[in-house]
Tab-separated table of C-alpha atoms and ligand atoms in Angstrom:
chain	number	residue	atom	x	y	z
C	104	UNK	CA	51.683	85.936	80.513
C	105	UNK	CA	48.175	86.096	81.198
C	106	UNK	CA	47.739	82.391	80.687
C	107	UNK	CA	49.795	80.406	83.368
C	108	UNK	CA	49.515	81.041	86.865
C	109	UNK	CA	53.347	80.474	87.258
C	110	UNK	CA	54.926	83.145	89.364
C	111	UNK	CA	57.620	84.764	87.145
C	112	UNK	CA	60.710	87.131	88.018
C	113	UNK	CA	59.268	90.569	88.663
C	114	UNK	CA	61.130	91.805	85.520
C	115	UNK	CA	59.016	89.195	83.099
C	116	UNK	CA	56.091	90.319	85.622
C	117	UNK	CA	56.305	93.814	84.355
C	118	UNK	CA	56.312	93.337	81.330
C	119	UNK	CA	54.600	90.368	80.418
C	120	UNK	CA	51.241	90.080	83.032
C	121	UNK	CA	48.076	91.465	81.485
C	122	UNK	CA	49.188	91.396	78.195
C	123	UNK	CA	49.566	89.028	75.283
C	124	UNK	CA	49.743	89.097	71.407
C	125	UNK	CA	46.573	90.683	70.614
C	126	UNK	CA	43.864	87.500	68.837
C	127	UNK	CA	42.406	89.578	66.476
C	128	UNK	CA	45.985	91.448	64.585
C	129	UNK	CA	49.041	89.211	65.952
C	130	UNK	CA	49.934	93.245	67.410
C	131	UNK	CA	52.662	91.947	69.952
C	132	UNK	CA	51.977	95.407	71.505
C	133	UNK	CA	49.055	95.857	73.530
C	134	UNK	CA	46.268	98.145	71.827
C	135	UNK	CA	44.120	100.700	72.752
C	136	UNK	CA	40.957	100.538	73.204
C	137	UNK	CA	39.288	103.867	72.606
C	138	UNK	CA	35.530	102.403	72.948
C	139	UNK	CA	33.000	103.694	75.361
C	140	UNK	CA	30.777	100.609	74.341
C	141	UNK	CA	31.161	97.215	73.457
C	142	UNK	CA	28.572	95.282	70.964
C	143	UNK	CA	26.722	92.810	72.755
C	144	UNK	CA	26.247	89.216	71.435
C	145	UNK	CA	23.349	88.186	74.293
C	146	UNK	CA	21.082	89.715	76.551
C	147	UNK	CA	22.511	91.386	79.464
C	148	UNK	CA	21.067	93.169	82.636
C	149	UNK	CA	21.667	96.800	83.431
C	150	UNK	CA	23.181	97.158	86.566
C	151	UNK	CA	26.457	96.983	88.310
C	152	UNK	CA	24.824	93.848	89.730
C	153	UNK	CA	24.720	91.875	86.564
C	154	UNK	CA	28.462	92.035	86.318
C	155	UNK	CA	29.871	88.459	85.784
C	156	UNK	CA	33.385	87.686	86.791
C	157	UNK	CA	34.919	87.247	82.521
C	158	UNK	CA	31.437	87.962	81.359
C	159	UNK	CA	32.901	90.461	78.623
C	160	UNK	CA	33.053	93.788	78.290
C	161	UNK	CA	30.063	96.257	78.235
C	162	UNK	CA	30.572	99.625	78.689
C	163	UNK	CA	33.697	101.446	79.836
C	164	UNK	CA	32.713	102.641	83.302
C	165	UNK	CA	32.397	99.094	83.917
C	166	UNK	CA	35.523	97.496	83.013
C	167	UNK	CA	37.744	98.163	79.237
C	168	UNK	CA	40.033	95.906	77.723
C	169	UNK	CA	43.078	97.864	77.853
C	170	UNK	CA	42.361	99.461	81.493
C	171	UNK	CA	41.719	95.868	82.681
C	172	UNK	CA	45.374	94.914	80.837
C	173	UNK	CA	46.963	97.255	83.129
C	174	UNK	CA	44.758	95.801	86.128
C	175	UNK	CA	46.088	92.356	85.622
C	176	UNK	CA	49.795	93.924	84.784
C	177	UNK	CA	49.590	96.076	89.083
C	178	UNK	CA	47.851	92.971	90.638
C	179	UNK	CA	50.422	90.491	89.516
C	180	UNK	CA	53.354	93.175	90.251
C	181	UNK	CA	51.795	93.393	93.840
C	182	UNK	CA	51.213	89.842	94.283
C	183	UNK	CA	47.272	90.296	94.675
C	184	UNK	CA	44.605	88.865	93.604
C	185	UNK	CA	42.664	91.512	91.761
C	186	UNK	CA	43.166	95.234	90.955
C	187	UNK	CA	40.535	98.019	90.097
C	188	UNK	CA	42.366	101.385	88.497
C	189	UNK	CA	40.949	104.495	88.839
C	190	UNK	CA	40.602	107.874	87.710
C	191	UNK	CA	43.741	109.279	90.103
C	192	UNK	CA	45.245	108.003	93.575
C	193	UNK	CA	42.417	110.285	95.488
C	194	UNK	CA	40.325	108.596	93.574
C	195	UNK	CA	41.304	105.624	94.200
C	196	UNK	CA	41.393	106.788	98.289
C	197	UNK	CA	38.009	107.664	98.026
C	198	UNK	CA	36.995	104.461	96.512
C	199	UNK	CA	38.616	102.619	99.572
C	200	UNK	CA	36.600	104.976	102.182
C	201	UNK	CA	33.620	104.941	100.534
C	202	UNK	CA	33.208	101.085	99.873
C	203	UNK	CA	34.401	100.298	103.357
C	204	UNK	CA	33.043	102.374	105.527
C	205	UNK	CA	29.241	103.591	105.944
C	206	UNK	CA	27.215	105.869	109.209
C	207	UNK	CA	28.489	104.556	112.621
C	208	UNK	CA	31.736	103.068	111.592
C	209	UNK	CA	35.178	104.602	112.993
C	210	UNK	CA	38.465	104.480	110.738
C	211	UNK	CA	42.069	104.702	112.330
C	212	UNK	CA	44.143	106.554	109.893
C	213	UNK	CA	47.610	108.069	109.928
C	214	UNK	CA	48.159	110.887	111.087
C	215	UNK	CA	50.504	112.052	108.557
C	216	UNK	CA	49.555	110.918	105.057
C	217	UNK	CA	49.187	112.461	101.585
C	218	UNK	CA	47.561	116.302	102.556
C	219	UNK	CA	44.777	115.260	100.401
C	220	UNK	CA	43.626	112.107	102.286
C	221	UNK	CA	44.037	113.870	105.357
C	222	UNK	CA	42.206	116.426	104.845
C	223	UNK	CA	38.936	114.264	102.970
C	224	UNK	CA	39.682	111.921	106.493
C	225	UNK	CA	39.139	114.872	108.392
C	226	UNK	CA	36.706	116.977	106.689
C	227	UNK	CA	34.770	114.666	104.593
C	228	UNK	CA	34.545	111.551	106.705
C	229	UNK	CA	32.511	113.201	109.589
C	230	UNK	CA	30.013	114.503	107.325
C	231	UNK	CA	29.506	111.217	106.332
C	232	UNK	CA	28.863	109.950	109.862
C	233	UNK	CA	32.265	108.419	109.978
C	234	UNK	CA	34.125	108.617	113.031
C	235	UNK	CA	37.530	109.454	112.344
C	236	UNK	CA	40.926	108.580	114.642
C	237	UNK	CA	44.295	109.948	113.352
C	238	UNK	CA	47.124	107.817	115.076
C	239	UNK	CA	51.117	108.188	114.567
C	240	UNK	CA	50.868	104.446	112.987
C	241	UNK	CA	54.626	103.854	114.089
C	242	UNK	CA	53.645	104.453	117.440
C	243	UNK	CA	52.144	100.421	117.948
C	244	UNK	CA	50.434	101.387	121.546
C	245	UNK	CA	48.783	104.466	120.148
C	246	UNK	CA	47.107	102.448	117.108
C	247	UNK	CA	46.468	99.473	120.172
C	248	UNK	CA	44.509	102.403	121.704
C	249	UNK	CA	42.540	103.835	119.285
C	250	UNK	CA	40.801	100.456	118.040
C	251	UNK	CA	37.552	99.928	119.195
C	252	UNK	CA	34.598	97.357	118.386
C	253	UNK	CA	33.211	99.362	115.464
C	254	UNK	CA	36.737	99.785	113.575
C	255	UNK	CA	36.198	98.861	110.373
C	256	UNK	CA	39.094	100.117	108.709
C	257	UNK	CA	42.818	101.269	109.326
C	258	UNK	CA	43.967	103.185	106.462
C	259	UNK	CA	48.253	103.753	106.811
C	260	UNK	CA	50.701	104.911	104.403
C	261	UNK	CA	54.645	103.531	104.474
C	262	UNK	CA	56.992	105.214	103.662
C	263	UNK	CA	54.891	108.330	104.662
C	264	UNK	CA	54.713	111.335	102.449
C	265	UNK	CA	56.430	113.471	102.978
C	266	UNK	CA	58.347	112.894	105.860
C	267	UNK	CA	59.170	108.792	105.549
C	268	UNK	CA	58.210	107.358	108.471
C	269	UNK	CA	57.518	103.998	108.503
C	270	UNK	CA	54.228	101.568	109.729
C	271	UNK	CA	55.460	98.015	110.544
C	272	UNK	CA	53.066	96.850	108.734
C	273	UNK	CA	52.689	92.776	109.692
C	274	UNK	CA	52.485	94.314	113.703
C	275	UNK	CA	50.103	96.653	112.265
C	276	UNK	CA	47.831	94.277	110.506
C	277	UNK	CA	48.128	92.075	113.493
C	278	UNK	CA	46.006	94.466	115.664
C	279	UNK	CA	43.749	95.588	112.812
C	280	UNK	CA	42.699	91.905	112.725
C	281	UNK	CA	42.103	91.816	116.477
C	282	UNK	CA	39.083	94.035	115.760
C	283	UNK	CA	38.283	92.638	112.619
C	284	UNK	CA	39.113	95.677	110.687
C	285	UNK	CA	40.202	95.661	107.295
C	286	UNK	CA	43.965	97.260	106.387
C	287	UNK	CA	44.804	99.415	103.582
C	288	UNK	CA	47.780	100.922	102.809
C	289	UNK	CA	48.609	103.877	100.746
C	290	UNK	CA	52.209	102.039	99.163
C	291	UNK	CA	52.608	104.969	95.986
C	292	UNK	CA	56.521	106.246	97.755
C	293	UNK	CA	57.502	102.207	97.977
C	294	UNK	CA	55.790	101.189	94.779
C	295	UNK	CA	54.853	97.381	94.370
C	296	UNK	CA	58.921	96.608	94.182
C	297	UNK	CA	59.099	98.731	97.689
C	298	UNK	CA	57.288	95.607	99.424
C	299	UNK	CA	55.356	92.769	99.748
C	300	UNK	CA	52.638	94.854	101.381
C	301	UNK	CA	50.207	91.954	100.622
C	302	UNK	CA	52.342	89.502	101.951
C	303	UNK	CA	52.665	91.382	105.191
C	304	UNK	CA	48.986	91.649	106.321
C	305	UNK	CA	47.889	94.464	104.166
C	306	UNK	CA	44.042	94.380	102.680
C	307	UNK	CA	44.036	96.867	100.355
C	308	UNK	CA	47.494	98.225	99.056
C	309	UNK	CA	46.495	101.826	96.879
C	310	UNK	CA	48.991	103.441	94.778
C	311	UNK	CA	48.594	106.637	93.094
C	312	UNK	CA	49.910	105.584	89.434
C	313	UNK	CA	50.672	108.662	88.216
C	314	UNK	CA	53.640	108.310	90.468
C	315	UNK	CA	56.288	105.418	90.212
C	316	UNK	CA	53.732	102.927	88.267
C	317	UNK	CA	53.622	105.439	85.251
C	318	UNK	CA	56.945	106.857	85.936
C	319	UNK	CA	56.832	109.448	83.064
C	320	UNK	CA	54.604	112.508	84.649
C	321	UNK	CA	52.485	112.215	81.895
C	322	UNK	CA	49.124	110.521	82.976
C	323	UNK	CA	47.280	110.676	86.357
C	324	UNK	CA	45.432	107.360	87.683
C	325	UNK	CA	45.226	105.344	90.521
C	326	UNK	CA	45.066	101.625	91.720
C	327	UNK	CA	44.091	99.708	94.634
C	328	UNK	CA	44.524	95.897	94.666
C	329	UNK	CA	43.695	93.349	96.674
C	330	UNK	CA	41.476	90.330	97.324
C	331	UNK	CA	39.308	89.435	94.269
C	332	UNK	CA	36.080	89.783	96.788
C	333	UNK	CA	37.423	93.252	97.929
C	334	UNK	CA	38.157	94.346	94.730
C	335	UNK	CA	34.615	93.051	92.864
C	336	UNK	CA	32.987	95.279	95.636
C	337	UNK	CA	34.565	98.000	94.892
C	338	UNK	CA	34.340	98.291	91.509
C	339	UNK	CA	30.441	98.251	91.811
C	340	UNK	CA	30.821	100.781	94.321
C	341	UNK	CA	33.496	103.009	93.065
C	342	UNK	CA	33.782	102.439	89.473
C	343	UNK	CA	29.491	101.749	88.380
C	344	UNK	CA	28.261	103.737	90.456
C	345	UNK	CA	30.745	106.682	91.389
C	346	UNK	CA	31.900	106.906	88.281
C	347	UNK	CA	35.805	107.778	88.482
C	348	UNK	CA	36.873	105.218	86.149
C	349	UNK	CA	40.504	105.698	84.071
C	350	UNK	CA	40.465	106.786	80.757
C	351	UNK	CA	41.941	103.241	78.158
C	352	UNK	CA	44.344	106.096	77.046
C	353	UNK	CA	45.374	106.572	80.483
C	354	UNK	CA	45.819	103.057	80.753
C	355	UNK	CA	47.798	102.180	77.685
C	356	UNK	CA	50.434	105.311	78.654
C	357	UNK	CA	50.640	103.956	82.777
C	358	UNK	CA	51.087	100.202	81.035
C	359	UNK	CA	54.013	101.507	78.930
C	360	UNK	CA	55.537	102.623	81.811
C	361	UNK	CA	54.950	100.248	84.271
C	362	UNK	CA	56.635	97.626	81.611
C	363	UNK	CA	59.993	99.041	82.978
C	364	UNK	CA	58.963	99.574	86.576
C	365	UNK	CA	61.525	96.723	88.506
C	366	UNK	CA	64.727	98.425	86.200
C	367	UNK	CA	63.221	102.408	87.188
C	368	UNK	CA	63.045	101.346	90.715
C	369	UNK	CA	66.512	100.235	91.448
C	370	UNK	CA	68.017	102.822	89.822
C	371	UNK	CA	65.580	105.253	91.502
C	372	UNK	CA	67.071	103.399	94.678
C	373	UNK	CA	70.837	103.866	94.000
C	374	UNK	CA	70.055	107.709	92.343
C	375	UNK	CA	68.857	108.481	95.994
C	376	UNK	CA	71.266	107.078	97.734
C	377	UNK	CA	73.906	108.554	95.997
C	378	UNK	CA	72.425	112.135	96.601
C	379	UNK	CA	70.963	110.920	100.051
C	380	UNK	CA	75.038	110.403	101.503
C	381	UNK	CA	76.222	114.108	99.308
C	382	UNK	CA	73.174	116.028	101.309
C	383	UNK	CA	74.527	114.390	104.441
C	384	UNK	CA	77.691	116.108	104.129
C	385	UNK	CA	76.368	119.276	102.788
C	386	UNK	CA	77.298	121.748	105.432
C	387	UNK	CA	73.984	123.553	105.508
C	388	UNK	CA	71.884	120.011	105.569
C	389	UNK	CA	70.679	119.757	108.886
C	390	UNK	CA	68.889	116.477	108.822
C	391	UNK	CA	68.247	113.751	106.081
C	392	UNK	CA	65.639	111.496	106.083
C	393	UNK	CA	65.849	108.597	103.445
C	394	UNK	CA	64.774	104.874	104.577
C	395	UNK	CA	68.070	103.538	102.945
C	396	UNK	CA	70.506	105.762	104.885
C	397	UNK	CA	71.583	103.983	108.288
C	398	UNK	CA	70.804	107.082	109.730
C	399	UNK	CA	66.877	106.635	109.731
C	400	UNK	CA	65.492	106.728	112.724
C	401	UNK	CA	63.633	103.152	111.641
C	402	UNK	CA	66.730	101.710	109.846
C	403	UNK	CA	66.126	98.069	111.146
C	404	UNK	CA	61.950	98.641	110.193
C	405	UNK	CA	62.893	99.485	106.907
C	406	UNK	CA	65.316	96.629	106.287
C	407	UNK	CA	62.999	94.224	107.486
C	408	UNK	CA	60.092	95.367	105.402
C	409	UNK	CA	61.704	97.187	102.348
C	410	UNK	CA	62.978	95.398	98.952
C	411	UNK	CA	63.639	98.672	97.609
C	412	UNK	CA	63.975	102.149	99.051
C	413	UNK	CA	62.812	103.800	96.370
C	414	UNK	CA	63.593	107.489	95.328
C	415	UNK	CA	61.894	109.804	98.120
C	416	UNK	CA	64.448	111.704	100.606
C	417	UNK	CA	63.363	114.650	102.554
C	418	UNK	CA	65.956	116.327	104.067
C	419	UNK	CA	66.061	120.121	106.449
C	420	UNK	CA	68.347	123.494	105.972
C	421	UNK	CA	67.561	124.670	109.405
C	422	UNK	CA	64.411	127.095	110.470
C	423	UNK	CA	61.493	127.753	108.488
C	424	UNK	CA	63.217	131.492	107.329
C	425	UNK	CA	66.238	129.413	105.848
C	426	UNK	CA	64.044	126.568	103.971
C	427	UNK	CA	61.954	129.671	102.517
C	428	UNK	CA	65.382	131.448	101.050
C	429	UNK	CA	66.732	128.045	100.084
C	430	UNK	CA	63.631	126.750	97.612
C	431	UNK	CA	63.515	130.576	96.322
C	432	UNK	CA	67.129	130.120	95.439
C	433	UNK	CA	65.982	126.461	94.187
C	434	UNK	CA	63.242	128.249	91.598
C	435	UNK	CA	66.061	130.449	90.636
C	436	UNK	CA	68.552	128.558	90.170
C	437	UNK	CA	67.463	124.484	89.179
C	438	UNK	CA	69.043	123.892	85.842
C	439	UNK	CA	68.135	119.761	85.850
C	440	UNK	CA	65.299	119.361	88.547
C	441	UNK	CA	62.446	120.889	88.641
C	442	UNK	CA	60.682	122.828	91.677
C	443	UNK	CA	57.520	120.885	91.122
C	444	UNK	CA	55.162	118.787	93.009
C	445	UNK	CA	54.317	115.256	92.336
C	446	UNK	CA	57.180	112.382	92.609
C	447	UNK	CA	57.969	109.266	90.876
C	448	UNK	CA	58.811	110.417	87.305
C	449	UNK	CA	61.907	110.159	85.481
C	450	UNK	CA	62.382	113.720	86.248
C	451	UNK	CA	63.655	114.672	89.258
C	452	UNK	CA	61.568	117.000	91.487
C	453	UNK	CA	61.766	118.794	94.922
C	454	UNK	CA	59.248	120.828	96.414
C	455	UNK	CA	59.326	123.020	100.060
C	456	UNK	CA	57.038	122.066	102.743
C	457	UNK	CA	56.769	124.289	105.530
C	458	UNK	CA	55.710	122.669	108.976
C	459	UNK	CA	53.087	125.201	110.116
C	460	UNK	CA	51.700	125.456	106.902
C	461	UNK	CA	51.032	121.904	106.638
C	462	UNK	CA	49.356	121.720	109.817
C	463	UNK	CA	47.301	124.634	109.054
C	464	UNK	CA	46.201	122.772	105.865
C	465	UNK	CA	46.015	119.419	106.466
C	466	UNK	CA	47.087	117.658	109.354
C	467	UNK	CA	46.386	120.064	112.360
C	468	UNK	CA	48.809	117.803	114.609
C	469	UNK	CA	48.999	118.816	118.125
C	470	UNK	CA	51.132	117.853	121.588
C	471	UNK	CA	52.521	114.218	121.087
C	472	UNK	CA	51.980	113.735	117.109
C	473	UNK	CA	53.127	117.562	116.455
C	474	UNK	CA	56.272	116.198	118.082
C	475	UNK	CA	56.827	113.210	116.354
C	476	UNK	CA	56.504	115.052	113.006
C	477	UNK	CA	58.407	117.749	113.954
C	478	UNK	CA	61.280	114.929	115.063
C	479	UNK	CA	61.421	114.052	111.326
C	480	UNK	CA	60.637	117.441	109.530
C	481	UNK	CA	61.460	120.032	112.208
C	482	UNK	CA	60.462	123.830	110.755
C	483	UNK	CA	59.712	122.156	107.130
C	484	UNK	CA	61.681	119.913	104.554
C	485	UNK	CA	62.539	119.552	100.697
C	486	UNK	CA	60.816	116.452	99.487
C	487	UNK	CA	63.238	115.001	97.213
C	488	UNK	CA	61.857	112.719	93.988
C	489	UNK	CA	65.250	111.510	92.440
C	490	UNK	CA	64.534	110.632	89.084
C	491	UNK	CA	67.027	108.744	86.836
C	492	UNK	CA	69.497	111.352	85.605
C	493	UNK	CA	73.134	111.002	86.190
C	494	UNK	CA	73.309	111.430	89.915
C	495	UNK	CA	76.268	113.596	89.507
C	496	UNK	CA	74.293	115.774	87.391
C	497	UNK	CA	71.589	116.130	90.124
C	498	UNK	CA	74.614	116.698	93.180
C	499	UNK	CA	75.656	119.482	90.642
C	500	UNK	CA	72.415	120.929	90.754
C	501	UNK	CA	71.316	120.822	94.368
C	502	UNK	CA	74.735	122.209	95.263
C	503	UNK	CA	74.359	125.302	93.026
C	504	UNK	CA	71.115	126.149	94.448
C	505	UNK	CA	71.746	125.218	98.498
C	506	UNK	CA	74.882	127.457	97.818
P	731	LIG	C1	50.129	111.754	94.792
P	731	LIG	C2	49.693	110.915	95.902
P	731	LIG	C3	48.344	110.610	96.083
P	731	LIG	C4	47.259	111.190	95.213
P	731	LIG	O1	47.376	110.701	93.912
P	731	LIG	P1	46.824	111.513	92.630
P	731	LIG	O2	47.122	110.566	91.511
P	731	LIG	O3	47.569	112.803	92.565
P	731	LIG	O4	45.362	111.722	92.856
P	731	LIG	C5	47.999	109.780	97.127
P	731	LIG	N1	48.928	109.277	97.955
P	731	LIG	C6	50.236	109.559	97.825
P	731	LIG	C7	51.212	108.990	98.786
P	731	LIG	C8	50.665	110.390	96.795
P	731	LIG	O5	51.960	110.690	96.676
């Protein structure tokens, strides 16, 4: 609860942080709070700058009851002080880049990470006057390298989507500190049971919630949490004055969801590996990538780091040609998952990413980083969301459709 500062199992966590019977109906259920606008019982500036830490609520850009529930529910699941939600995970991306980072600063940032950070890093940032270096962030010397004096921020994501590579993260936030750079970390394939990403350096840990957090594909959002300073900044920044707050209803469905987040996550974790060890065997698997498979290129990284491996396997059929016939046969033929984007969800999903396409798109990798990805996704790779069906059920599938 809400009331003691007492750290609790991450089970009572889940369910209880944020929350408590409601004051005004006994409700044991938190309520929703449709309200744009909240009646006022004193005078009160008008600006982002005349919001006081528990001064109330005013209007729902600025902060809502139940949106601020689910706030308190991610922060104390991710061991942080404070949490702002927003409107989706880019959103919530955004937020962190535009807070942080003004004219004349440079940000490191992985060079793999969700296509649609890399591509606002690369596009977007420059216009801005941000200079912008993209790093392989397992590669420790390269990140070494690209830190200067003006680094401000290094934004990472572990594991990476969608090929899983891992950033050791405490090494990682050792150097960022060197240069007095702030860290954040893109955690939405770990979730906050994946690791203690606060605990291990990290500034600003972002998840998109419409992913694990939510866990039901039914609501898009996104959090970032982090120091209560950090966090106050950037909801004047990002939530006053941008505007891309999350809708209370929003809030109420990704609260209901992330009630049962530490139970989702382990079975998430033994779904996968279940269906990581068949595609091993599968004779036309080529490669399979899952951080909970000994066969990881970062096995001892991801021990170290990782409470839970979560759900996300990638794994290769062979050329680009063969990955192209296999996901047609997938849209064919997928009785139980579906060939849909997104991750996280209770469904399972897998979608085809083709190498050359990607780098078309978003990350434009050449010579040294082109290689590293390619060591992980050669030609292209499913990315595999195992959901929580019966993981024979899912074997049955994926077999029927690799045929
Ligand atoms: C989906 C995703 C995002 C973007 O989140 P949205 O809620 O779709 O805006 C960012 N990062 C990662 C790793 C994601 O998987």
């Amino acid at each position: 609860m809400s009331k003691t500062n007492r750290t609790k199992g991450a089970m009572t966590t889940a369910i209880h942080a944020g929350e408590g019977p409601d004051p005004a109906t006994g409700a044991s259920s938190p309520p929703l709070h449709m309200s744009s606008t909240f009646v006022s019982d004193r005078l009160a500036g008008f600006s982002a700058h005349d919001l006081e830490e528990e001064g109330g609520f005013i209007y729902s850009r600025w902060n809502n009851p139940t949106v601020a529930m689910l706030e308190k529910k991610i922060a104390a699941m991710q061991g942080a002080e404070a949490c702002l939600c927003l409107a989706s995970g880019m959103a919530a991306a955004t937020a962190i880049f535009m807070t942080f980072l003004s004219s004349g600063d440079h940000v490191v940032i992985s060079d793999v990470s969700y296509a649609g950070v890399a591509e606002l890093a690369r596009d977007t940032l420059p216009r801005m006057g941000v200079e912008v270096t993209t790093v392989d962030m397992s590669d420790l010397e390269a990140v070494s390298a690209a830190l200067r004096p003006n680094t401000t921020l290094v934004h990472t994501e572990t594991p990476v989507n969608p090929i899983t590579r891992l950033t050791d993260l405490s090494a990682v936030s050792a150097l960022a500190r060197q240069v007095g750079a702030l860290l954040s970390c893109d955690a939405t394939f770990a979730s906050p049971l994946g690791m203690d990403a606060i605990g291990l350096g990290v500034d600003l840990v972002m998840h998109s919630i419409t992913k694990y957090i939510g866990g039901h594909g039914d609501a898009v959002g996104g959090a970032v949490a982090g120091k209560a300073d950090l966090i106050a900044r950037m909801r004047n920044e990002a939530a006053i004055h941008h505007g891309g707050v999350l809708s209370p209803f929003n809030a109420w469905l990704i609260a209901r969801g992330a009630a049962t987040l530490p139970l989702r996550m382990k079975a998430h974790q033994a779904g996968a590996l279940s269906v990581a060890q068949w595609l091993e065997t599968h004779p036309k698997v080529t490669r399979v990538m899952y951080p909970g498979l000994p066969s990881h290129p970062q096995v001892d990284l991801a021990k170290r780091q990782m409470t839970n491996f979560s759900g996300m396997i990638s794994f290769q059929v062979g050329n680009a040609p063969t990955g192209r016939t296999v996901a047609q046969q997938m849209i064919d033929r997928l009785e139980v998952i579906h060939y849909a984007v997104s991750l996280g969800h209770h469904r399972s999903l897998v979608f085809w990413m083709e190498t050359d396409l990607l780098m078309e798109t978003s990350f434009r990798l050449q010579g040294d980083q082109l290689n590293s990805y390619r060591e992980f996704a050669g030609d292209g790779i499913f990315r595999l969301s195992v959901g929580l069906e019966d993981a024979e059920d899912l074997i049955a599938d994926l077999d029927g459709a690799l045929g």
